[in-house]
Amino acid sequence: MQVHVGACMLELVIGDITQQATEAIVNAANSRLAGGGGVDGAIHRAGGPTIMAETRARYPQGCPTGSAVLTGGGILPARWVIHAVGPIWHGGRHGEAAHLAEAYRHSLRVAVAQACTSVAFPSLSTGAYGYPVTLASQTALSTVVAFLQAQQQPDLVRFVLFDRETYEAYAAVLRTQGLPMAPPQSPAGEATRLPRT
Ligand code: APR
């Protein structure tokens, strides 16, 4: 599913974040930047040891919840990894939504500062950190849409959702945003164009 946000594109796909050839991908990291399971484990496995080596060297103090830091992408298709720290879900009354929004905004700021034209996000905080997917998708999408409307960059933001249930939760929220849909993709993966008259 793709929608236009001004001149930018916002896209939802089902897939594996490590396979994305966007200029940057976002890691669902922890505040110690210590690696882990889920997205974090998959990125470090697929990207090789240079990502952790750079993380340790440049950010020995870690990264606070709601913030994000940049490393190279090692042998990943993506050139950069933005390590973002979403909140742990504690019932919703401990600033979780604000921290989650800040993690997305901070990641986008890092991407723009690095002149990335495309960035792929996983669903931050909805795995090991236990954030309910429907609530997280509302915050994730409204934050990204507001950023794109205000900044008109990066050109492409893609949410890479690991399973159909998560994809459907995000798609249901995105449909309520009143944004113009992009034309459906042809089987060859190219946007369908109407013939010229
Ligand atoms: N690609 C895309 N999405 C993935 C992938 C993948 N390869 N692997 C898992 N996911 C999905 C999960 O199914 C979930 O929907 O990403 C979402 C986020 O899950 P987590 O990776 O567990 O991230 P989070 O909830 O933010 O927890 C972060 O987990 O691995 C540790 O070090 C990490 O401590 C940190 C915590």
PDB file of C-alpha atoms and ligand atoms in Angstrom:
ATOM      1  CA  MET A   1       0.000   0.000   0.000  1.00  0.00           C
ATOM      2  CA  GLN A   2       1.386   3.406  -1.009  1.00  0.00           C
ATOM      3  CA  VAL A   3       0.134   6.906  -0.329  1.00  0.00           C
ATOM      4  CA  HIS A   4       1.409  10.302  -1.362  1.00  0.00           C
ATOM      5  CA  VAL A   5       2.286  12.828   1.304  1.00  0.00           C
ATOM      6  CA  GLY A   6       2.893  15.910  -0.815  1.00  0.00           C
ATOM      7  CA  ALA A   7       5.844  15.026  -3.039  1.00  0.00           C
ATOM      8  CA  CYS A   8       6.884  12.139  -0.767  1.00  0.00           C
ATOM      9  CA  MET A   9       5.778   8.521  -0.757  1.00  0.00           C
ATOM     10  CA  LEU A  10       4.758   6.521   2.309  1.00  0.00           C
ATOM     11  CA  GLU A  11       4.648   2.788   1.768  1.00  0.00           C
ATOM     12  CA  LEU A  12       3.644  -0.282   3.775  1.00  0.00           C
ATOM     13  CA  VAL A  13       5.048  -3.683   2.838  1.00  0.00           C
ATOM     14  CA  ILE A  14       5.276  -7.101   4.454  1.00  0.00           C
ATOM     15  CA  GLY A  15       8.895  -8.189   4.615  1.00  0.00           C
ATOM     16  CA  ASP A  16      12.273  -8.366   6.269  1.00  0.00           C
ATOM     17  CA  ILE A  17      13.927  -5.057   7.121  1.00  0.00           C
ATOM     18  CA  THR A  18      17.403  -6.492   6.511  1.00  0.00           C
ATOM     19  CA  GLN A  19      16.605  -7.044   2.827  1.00  0.00           C
ATOM     20  CA  GLN A  20      15.631  -3.448   2.103  1.00  0.00           C
ATOM     21  CA  ALA A  21      17.692  -1.490  -0.391  1.00  0.00           C
ATOM     22  CA  THR A  22      16.607   1.876   0.959  1.00  0.00           C
ATOM     23  CA  GLU A  23      19.509   4.197   1.762  1.00  0.00           C
ATOM     24  CA  ALA A  24      18.882   3.729   5.480  1.00  0.00           C
ATOM     25  CA  ILE A  25      17.065   1.165   7.577  1.00  0.00           C
ATOM     26  CA  VAL A  26      16.005   1.709  11.176  1.00  0.00           C
ATOM     27  CA  ASN A  27      16.925  -0.748  13.920  1.00  0.00           C
ATOM     28  CA  ALA A  28      14.635  -1.412  16.899  1.00  0.00           C
ATOM     29  CA  ALA A  29      17.502  -1.055  19.363  1.00  0.00           C
ATOM     30  CA  ASN A  30      17.767  -0.914  23.163  1.00  0.00           C
ATOM     31  CA  SER A  31      19.223   2.019  25.073  1.00  0.00           C
ATOM     32  CA  ARG A  32      22.503   0.216  25.730  1.00  0.00           C
ATOM     33  CA  LEU A  33      22.830  -0.439  21.962  1.00  0.00           C
ATOM     34  CA  ALA A  34      23.843  -3.900  23.080  1.00  0.00           C
ATOM     35  CA  GLY A  35      22.131  -5.949  20.367  1.00  0.00           C
ATOM     36  CA  GLY A  36      19.367  -8.433  21.051  1.00  0.00           C
ATOM     37  CA  GLY A  37      16.718 -10.469  19.239  1.00  0.00           C
ATOM     38  CA  GLY A  38      14.027  -9.469  16.744  1.00  0.00           C
ATOM     39  CA  VAL A  39      14.981  -6.704  14.318  1.00  0.00           C
ATOM     40  CA  ASP A  40      18.160  -5.918  16.271  1.00  0.00           C
ATOM     41  CA  GLY A  41      19.476  -9.466  16.083  1.00  0.00           C
ATOM     42  CA  ALA A  42      18.536  -9.794  12.414  1.00  0.00           C
ATOM     43  CA  ILE A  43      20.310  -6.536  11.469  1.00  0.00           C
ATOM     44  CA  HIS A  44      23.534  -7.383  13.287  1.00  0.00           C
ATOM     45  CA  ARG A  45      23.542 -10.928  11.856  1.00  0.00           C
ATOM     46  CA  ALA A  46      22.892  -9.805   8.303  1.00  0.00           C
ATOM     47  CA  GLY A  47      25.078  -6.685   8.418  1.00  0.00           C
ATOM     48  CA  GLY A  48      28.152  -8.268   9.983  1.00  0.00           C
ATOM     49  CA  PRO A  49      30.323  -7.264  12.947  1.00  0.00           C
ATOM     50  CA  THR A  50      31.327  -3.779  11.767  1.00  0.00           C
ATOM     51  CA  ILE A  51      27.950  -2.384  12.839  1.00  0.00           C
ATOM     52  CA  MET A  52      28.431  -3.370  16.483  1.00  0.00           C
ATOM     53  CA  ALA A  53      32.090  -2.318  16.405  1.00  0.00           C
ATOM     54  CA  GLU A  54      31.105   1.147  15.175  1.00  0.00           C
ATOM     55  CA  THR A  55      28.261   1.377  17.671  1.00  0.00           C
ATOM     56  CA  ARG A  56      30.596   0.562  20.574  1.00  0.00           C
ATOM     57  CA  ALA A  57      33.263   2.976  19.399  1.00  0.00           C
ATOM     58  CA  ARG A  58      30.999   5.939  18.665  1.00  0.00           C
ATOM     59  CA  TYR A  59      28.226   5.555  21.228  1.00  0.00           C
ATOM     60  CA  PRO A  60      29.700   3.886  24.340  1.00  0.00           C
ATOM     61  CA  GLN A  61      27.122   5.703  26.451  1.00  0.00           C
ATOM     62  CA  GLY A  62      24.252   4.114  24.470  1.00  0.00           C
ATOM     63  CA  CYS A  63      21.214   6.029  23.274  1.00  0.00           C
ATOM     64  CA  PRO A  64      18.276   7.217  25.421  1.00  0.00           C
ATOM     65  CA  THR A  65      14.705   6.068  24.805  1.00  0.00           C
ATOM     66  CA  GLY A  66      13.106   8.216  22.103  1.00  0.00           C
ATOM     67  CA  SER A  67      16.391   8.990  20.419  1.00  0.00           C
ATOM     68  CA  ALA A  68      18.385   7.542  17.507  1.00  0.00           C
ATOM     69  CA  VAL A  69      21.986   7.290  16.297  1.00  0.00           C
ATOM     70  CA  LEU A  70      23.616   6.455  12.971  1.00  0.00           C
ATOM     71  CA  THR A  71      26.135   3.804  11.878  1.00  0.00           C
ATOM     72  CA  GLY A  72      27.159   2.360   8.558  1.00  0.00           C
ATOM     73  CA  GLY A  73      25.230  -0.620   7.240  1.00  0.00           C
ATOM     74  CA  GLY A  74      28.102  -3.116   7.018  1.00  0.00           C
ATOM     75  CA  ILE A  75      27.265  -5.657   4.301  1.00  0.00           C
ATOM     76  CA  LEU A  76      23.536  -4.855   4.313  1.00  0.00           C
ATOM     77  CA  PRO A  77      21.936  -3.567   1.107  1.00  0.00           C
ATOM     78  CA  ALA A  78      21.214  -0.334   3.014  1.00  0.00           C
ATOM     79  CA  ARG A  79      24.154   2.049   3.358  1.00  0.00           C
ATOM     80  CA  TRP A  80      23.160   3.266   6.811  1.00  0.00           C
ATOM     81  CA  VAL A  81      21.536   1.895   9.948  1.00  0.00           C
ATOM     82  CA  ILE A  82      19.691   4.292  12.238  1.00  0.00           C
ATOM     83  CA  HIS A  83      19.492   2.725  15.698  1.00  0.00           C
ATOM     84  CA  ALA A  84      16.281   3.993  17.309  1.00  0.00           C
ATOM     85  CA  VAL A  85      15.174   3.226  20.848  1.00  0.00           C
ATOM     86  CA  GLY A  86      11.434   2.904  21.289  1.00  0.00           C
ATOM     87  CA  PRO A  87       9.756   2.712  24.700  1.00  0.00           C
ATOM     88  CA  ILE A  88       8.957  -0.417  26.659  1.00  0.00           C
ATOM     89  CA  TRP A  89       5.165  -0.661  27.092  1.00  0.00           C
ATOM     90  CA  HIS A  90       4.172  -0.158  30.739  1.00  0.00           C
ATOM     91  CA  GLY A  91       0.411   0.253  30.260  1.00  0.00           C
ATOM     92  CA  GLY A  92       0.346   3.534  28.349  1.00  0.00           C
ATOM     93  CA  ARG A  93       0.527   6.078  31.176  1.00  0.00           C
ATOM     94  CA  HIS A  94       4.280   6.433  31.310  1.00  0.00           C
ATOM     95  CA  GLY A  95       4.858   8.653  28.293  1.00  0.00           C
ATOM     96  CA  GLU A  96       5.043   5.718  25.896  1.00  0.00           C
ATOM     97  CA  ALA A  97       3.272   7.482  23.008  1.00  0.00           C
ATOM     98  CA  ALA A  98       5.474  10.577  23.308  1.00  0.00           C
ATOM     99  CA  HIS A  99       8.628   8.447  23.416  1.00  0.00           C
ATOM    100  CA  LEU A 100       7.511   6.371  20.453  1.00  0.00           C
ATOM    101  CA  ALA A 101       6.741   9.503  18.395  1.00  0.00           C
ATOM    102  CA  GLU A 102      10.115  10.956  19.344  1.00  0.00           C
ATOM    103  CA  ALA A 103      11.913   7.765  18.242  1.00  0.00           C
ATOM    104  CA  TYR A 104      10.332   8.074  14.770  1.00  0.00           C
ATOM    105  CA  ARG A 105      10.950  11.834  14.535  1.00  0.00           C
ATOM    106  CA  HIS A 106      14.528  11.506  15.681  1.00  0.00           C
ATOM    107  CA  SER A 107      15.188   8.733  13.163  1.00  0.00           C
ATOM    108  CA  LEU A 108      13.788  10.869  10.359  1.00  0.00           C
ATOM    109  CA  ARG A 109      15.926  13.830  11.454  1.00  0.00           C
ATOM    110  CA  VAL A 110      19.014  11.611  11.393  1.00  0.00           C
ATOM    111  CA  ALA A 111      18.078  10.342   7.912  1.00  0.00           C
ATOM    112  CA  VAL A 112      17.560  13.851   6.560  1.00  0.00           C
ATOM    113  CA  ALA A 113      20.803  15.106   8.142  1.00  0.00           C
ATOM    114  CA  GLN A 114      22.576  12.278   6.300  1.00  0.00           C
ATOM    115  CA  ALA A 115      20.823  13.278   3.036  1.00  0.00           C
ATOM    116  CA  CYS A 116      19.086   9.877   2.792  1.00  0.00           C
ATOM    117  CA  THR A 117      16.295   9.996   0.248  1.00  0.00           C
ATOM    118  CA  SER A 118      14.755   6.703   1.384  1.00  0.00           C
ATOM    119  CA  VAL A 119      14.385   5.062   4.783  1.00  0.00           C
ATOM    120  CA  ALA A 120      12.723   1.845   5.957  1.00  0.00           C
ATOM    121  CA  PHE A 121      11.264   1.422   9.449  1.00  0.00           C
ATOM    122  CA  PRO A 122      10.177  -1.698  11.315  1.00  0.00           C
ATOM    123  CA  SER A 123       7.285  -1.462  13.736  1.00  0.00           C
ATOM    124  CA  LEU A 124       9.257  -0.029  16.674  1.00  0.00           C
ATOM    125  CA  SER A 125       8.409  -1.329  20.165  1.00  0.00           C
ATOM    126  CA  THR A 126       5.709  -3.838  19.140  1.00  0.00           C
ATOM    127  CA  GLY A 127       7.818  -6.971  19.612  1.00  0.00           C
ATOM    128  CA  ALA A 128       9.885  -7.582  22.737  1.00  0.00           C
ATOM    129  CA  TYR A 129       8.867  -4.168  24.097  1.00  0.00           C
ATOM    130  CA  GLY A 130       5.182  -5.166  24.109  1.00  0.00           C
ATOM    131  CA  TYR A 131       3.566  -2.009  22.688  1.00  0.00           C
ATOM    132  CA  PRO A 132       0.074  -2.879  21.341  1.00  0.00           C
ATOM    133  CA  VAL A 133       0.276  -2.807  17.551  1.00  0.00           C
ATOM    134  CA  THR A 134      -2.880  -0.797  16.890  1.00  0.00           C
ATOM    135  CA  LEU A 135      -1.830   1.970  19.281  1.00  0.00           C
ATOM    136  CA  ALA A 136       1.753   1.923  18.029  1.00  0.00           C
ATOM    137  CA  SER A 137       0.664   2.128  14.389  1.00  0.00           C
ATOM    138  CA  GLN A 138      -1.434   5.240  15.104  1.00  0.00           C
ATOM    139  CA  THR A 139       1.515   7.034  16.664  1.00  0.00           C
ATOM    140  CA  ALA A 140       4.000   5.752  14.081  1.00  0.00           C
ATOM    141  CA  LEU A 141       1.956   6.785  11.066  1.00  0.00           C
ATOM    142  CA  SER A 142       0.709  10.139  12.372  1.00  0.00           C
ATOM    143  CA  THR A 143       4.260  11.079  13.361  1.00  0.00           C
ATOM    144  CA  VAL A 144       5.748  10.127   9.996  1.00  0.00           C
ATOM    145  CA  VAL A 145       2.941  11.806   8.031  1.00  0.00           C
ATOM    146  CA  ALA A 146       3.338  15.029  10.041  1.00  0.00           C
ATOM    147  CA  PHE A 147       7.099  14.978   9.489  1.00  0.00           C
ATOM    148  CA  LEU A 148       6.741  14.448   5.732  1.00  0.00           C
ATOM    149  CA  GLN A 149       4.103  17.163   5.464  1.00  0.00           C
ATOM    150  CA  ALA A 150       6.343  19.628   7.289  1.00  0.00           C
ATOM    151  CA  GLN A 151       9.733  18.700   5.791  1.00  0.00           C
ATOM    152  CA  GLN A 152       8.863  17.198   2.381  1.00  0.00           C
ATOM    153  CA  GLN A 153      11.727  14.726   2.822  1.00  0.00           C
ATOM    154  CA  PRO A 154      12.882  11.975   2.684  1.00  0.00           C
ATOM    155  CA  ASP A 155      11.339  11.055  -0.688  1.00  0.00           C
ATOM    156  CA  LEU A 156      10.342   7.576   0.486  1.00  0.00           C
ATOM    157  CA  VAL A 157       9.456   6.203   3.918  1.00  0.00           C
ATOM    158  CA  ARG A 158       8.699   2.489   3.916  1.00  0.00           C
ATOM    159  CA  PHE A 159       7.292   0.527   6.855  1.00  0.00           C
ATOM    160  CA  VAL A 160       8.499  -3.053   6.617  1.00  0.00           C
ATOM    161  CA  LEU A 161       6.093  -5.171   8.637  1.00  0.00           C
ATOM    162  CA  PHE A 162       7.015  -8.712   9.499  1.00  0.00           C
ATOM    163  CA  ASP A 163       3.621 -10.394   9.368  1.00  0.00           C
ATOM    164  CA  ARG A 164       0.216  -9.850   7.820  1.00  0.00           C
ATOM    165  CA  GLU A 165      -1.474  -9.006  11.129  1.00  0.00           C
ATOM    166  CA  THR A 166       0.910  -6.107  11.749  1.00  0.00           C
ATOM    167  CA  TYR A 167       0.587  -5.000   8.130  1.00  0.00           C
ATOM    168  CA  GLU A 168      -3.220  -4.981   8.360  1.00  0.00           C
ATOM    169  CA  ALA A 169      -3.128  -2.946  11.571  1.00  0.00           C
ATOM    170  CA  TYR A 170      -0.944  -0.307   9.912  1.00  0.00           C
ATOM    171  CA  ALA A 171      -2.986  -0.370   6.690  1.00  0.00           C
ATOM    172  CA  ALA A 172      -6.257   0.159   8.589  1.00  0.00           C
ATOM    173  CA  VAL A 173      -4.835   3.253  10.286  1.00  0.00           C
ATOM    174  CA  LEU A 174      -3.273   4.607   7.104  1.00  0.00           C
ATOM    175  CA  ARG A 175      -6.617   4.328   5.276  1.00  0.00           C
ATOM    176  CA  THR A 176      -8.140   6.719   7.833  1.00  0.00           C
ATOM    177  CA  GLN A 177      -5.566   9.455   7.164  1.00  0.00           C
ATOM    178  CA  GLY A 178      -7.290  10.714   3.987  1.00  0.00           C
ATOM    179  CA  LEU A 179      -4.077  10.667   1.941  1.00  0.00           C
ATOM    180  CA  PRO A 180      -4.122  10.095  -1.833  1.00  0.00           C
ATOM    181  CA  MET A 181      -3.329   6.508  -2.791  1.00  0.00           C
ATOM    182  CA  ALA A 182      -0.583   5.793  -5.295  1.00  0.00           C
ATOM    183  CA  PRO A 183      -1.572   3.627  -8.302  1.00  0.00           C
ATOM    184  CA  PRO A 184      -1.400  -0.133  -7.643  1.00  0.00           C
ATOM    185  CA  GLN A 185       1.825  -1.898  -8.610  1.00  0.00           C
ATOM    186  CA  SER A 186       1.891  -4.061 -11.757  1.00  0.00           C
ATOM    187  CA  PRO A 187       3.283  -7.620 -11.382  1.00  0.00           C
ATOM    188  CA  ALA A 188       6.611  -6.329 -12.747  1.00  0.00           C
ATOM    189  CA  GLY A 189       6.751  -3.979  -9.791  1.00  0.00           C
ATOM    190  CA  GLU A 190       6.354  -0.844 -11.859  1.00  0.00           C
ATOM    191  CA  ALA A 191       3.625   1.650 -11.163  1.00  0.00           C
ATOM    192  CA  THR A 192       0.687   1.158 -13.514  1.00  0.00           C
ATOM    193  CA  ARG A 193       0.339   4.094 -15.884  1.00  0.00           C
ATOM    194  CA  LEU A 194      -2.712   5.043 -17.885  1.00  0.00           C
ATOM    195  CA  PRO A 195      -2.073   5.163 -21.633  1.00  0.00           C
ATOM    196  CA  ARG A 196      -1.581   8.649 -23.041  1.00  0.00           C
ATOM    197  CA  THR A 197      -4.467   9.983 -25.064  1.00  0.00           C
TER     198      THR A 197
HETATM  199  N1  APR B   1      12.130  -7.333   9.702  1.00  0.00           N
HETATM  200  C1  APR B   1      11.037  -6.577  10.012  1.00  0.00           C
HETATM  201  N2  APR B   1      10.372  -6.691  11.172  1.00  0.00           N
HETATM  202  C2  APR B   1      10.817  -7.605  12.065  1.00  0.00           C
HETATM  203  C3  APR B   1      11.946  -8.423  11.836  1.00  0.00           C
HETATM  204  C4  APR B   1      12.614  -8.256  10.580  1.00  0.00           C
HETATM  205  N3  APR B   1      13.686  -8.981  10.259  1.00  0.00           N
HETATM  206  N4  APR B   1      12.145  -9.220  12.920  1.00  0.00           N
HETATM  207  C5  APR B   1      11.155  -8.913  13.811  1.00  0.00           C
HETATM  208  N5  APR B   1      10.354  -7.946  13.290  1.00  0.00           N
HETATM  209  C6  APR B   1       9.173  -7.295  13.871  1.00  0.00           C
HETATM  210  C7  APR B   1       8.545  -7.933  15.081  1.00  0.00           C
HETATM  211  O1  APR B   1       7.656  -8.972  14.658  1.00  0.00           O
HETATM  212  C8  APR B   1       7.793  -6.764  15.691  1.00  0.00           C
HETATM  213  O2  APR B   1       6.550  -6.557  14.993  1.00  0.00           O
HETATM  214  O3  APR B   1       9.560  -6.011  14.340  1.00  0.00           O
HETATM  215  C9  APR B   1       8.687  -5.571  15.369  1.00  0.00           C
HETATM  216  C10 APR B   1       9.515  -5.049  16.534  1.00  0.00           C
HETATM  217  O4  APR B   1       9.968  -6.136  17.313  1.00  0.00           O
HETATM  218  P1  APR B   1      11.380  -6.162  18.092  1.00  0.00           P
HETATM  219  O5  APR B   1      12.498  -6.386  17.122  1.00  0.00           O
HETATM  220  O6  APR B   1      11.243  -7.107  19.223  1.00  0.00           O
HETATM  221  O7  APR B   1      11.572  -4.622  18.622  1.00  0.00           O
HETATM  222  P2  APR B   1      11.029  -3.890  19.951  1.00  0.00           P
HETATM  223  O8  APR B   1       9.685  -4.333  20.367  1.00  0.00           O
HETATM  224  O9  APR B   1      11.258  -2.430  19.677  1.00  0.00           O
HETATM  225  O10 APR B   1      12.011  -4.374  21.105  1.00  0.00           O
HETATM  226  C11 APR B   1      13.346  -3.927  21.128  1.00  0.00           C
HETATM  227  O11 APR B   1      14.201  -6.137  21.480  1.00  0.00           O
HETATM  228  O12 APR B   1      15.742  -7.312  20.268  1.00  0.00           O
HETATM  229  C12 APR B   1      15.578  -6.494  21.305  1.00  0.00           C
HETATM  230  O13 APR B   1      17.661  -5.315  21.387  1.00  0.00           O
HETATM  231  C13 APR B   1      16.284  -5.162  21.141  1.00  0.00           C
HETATM  232  O14 APR B   1      16.045  -4.793  23.455  1.00  0.00           O
HETATM  233  C14 APR B   1      15.572  -4.400  22.181  1.00  0.00           C
HETATM  234  C15 APR B   1      14.136  -4.838  22.034  1.00  0.00           C
END
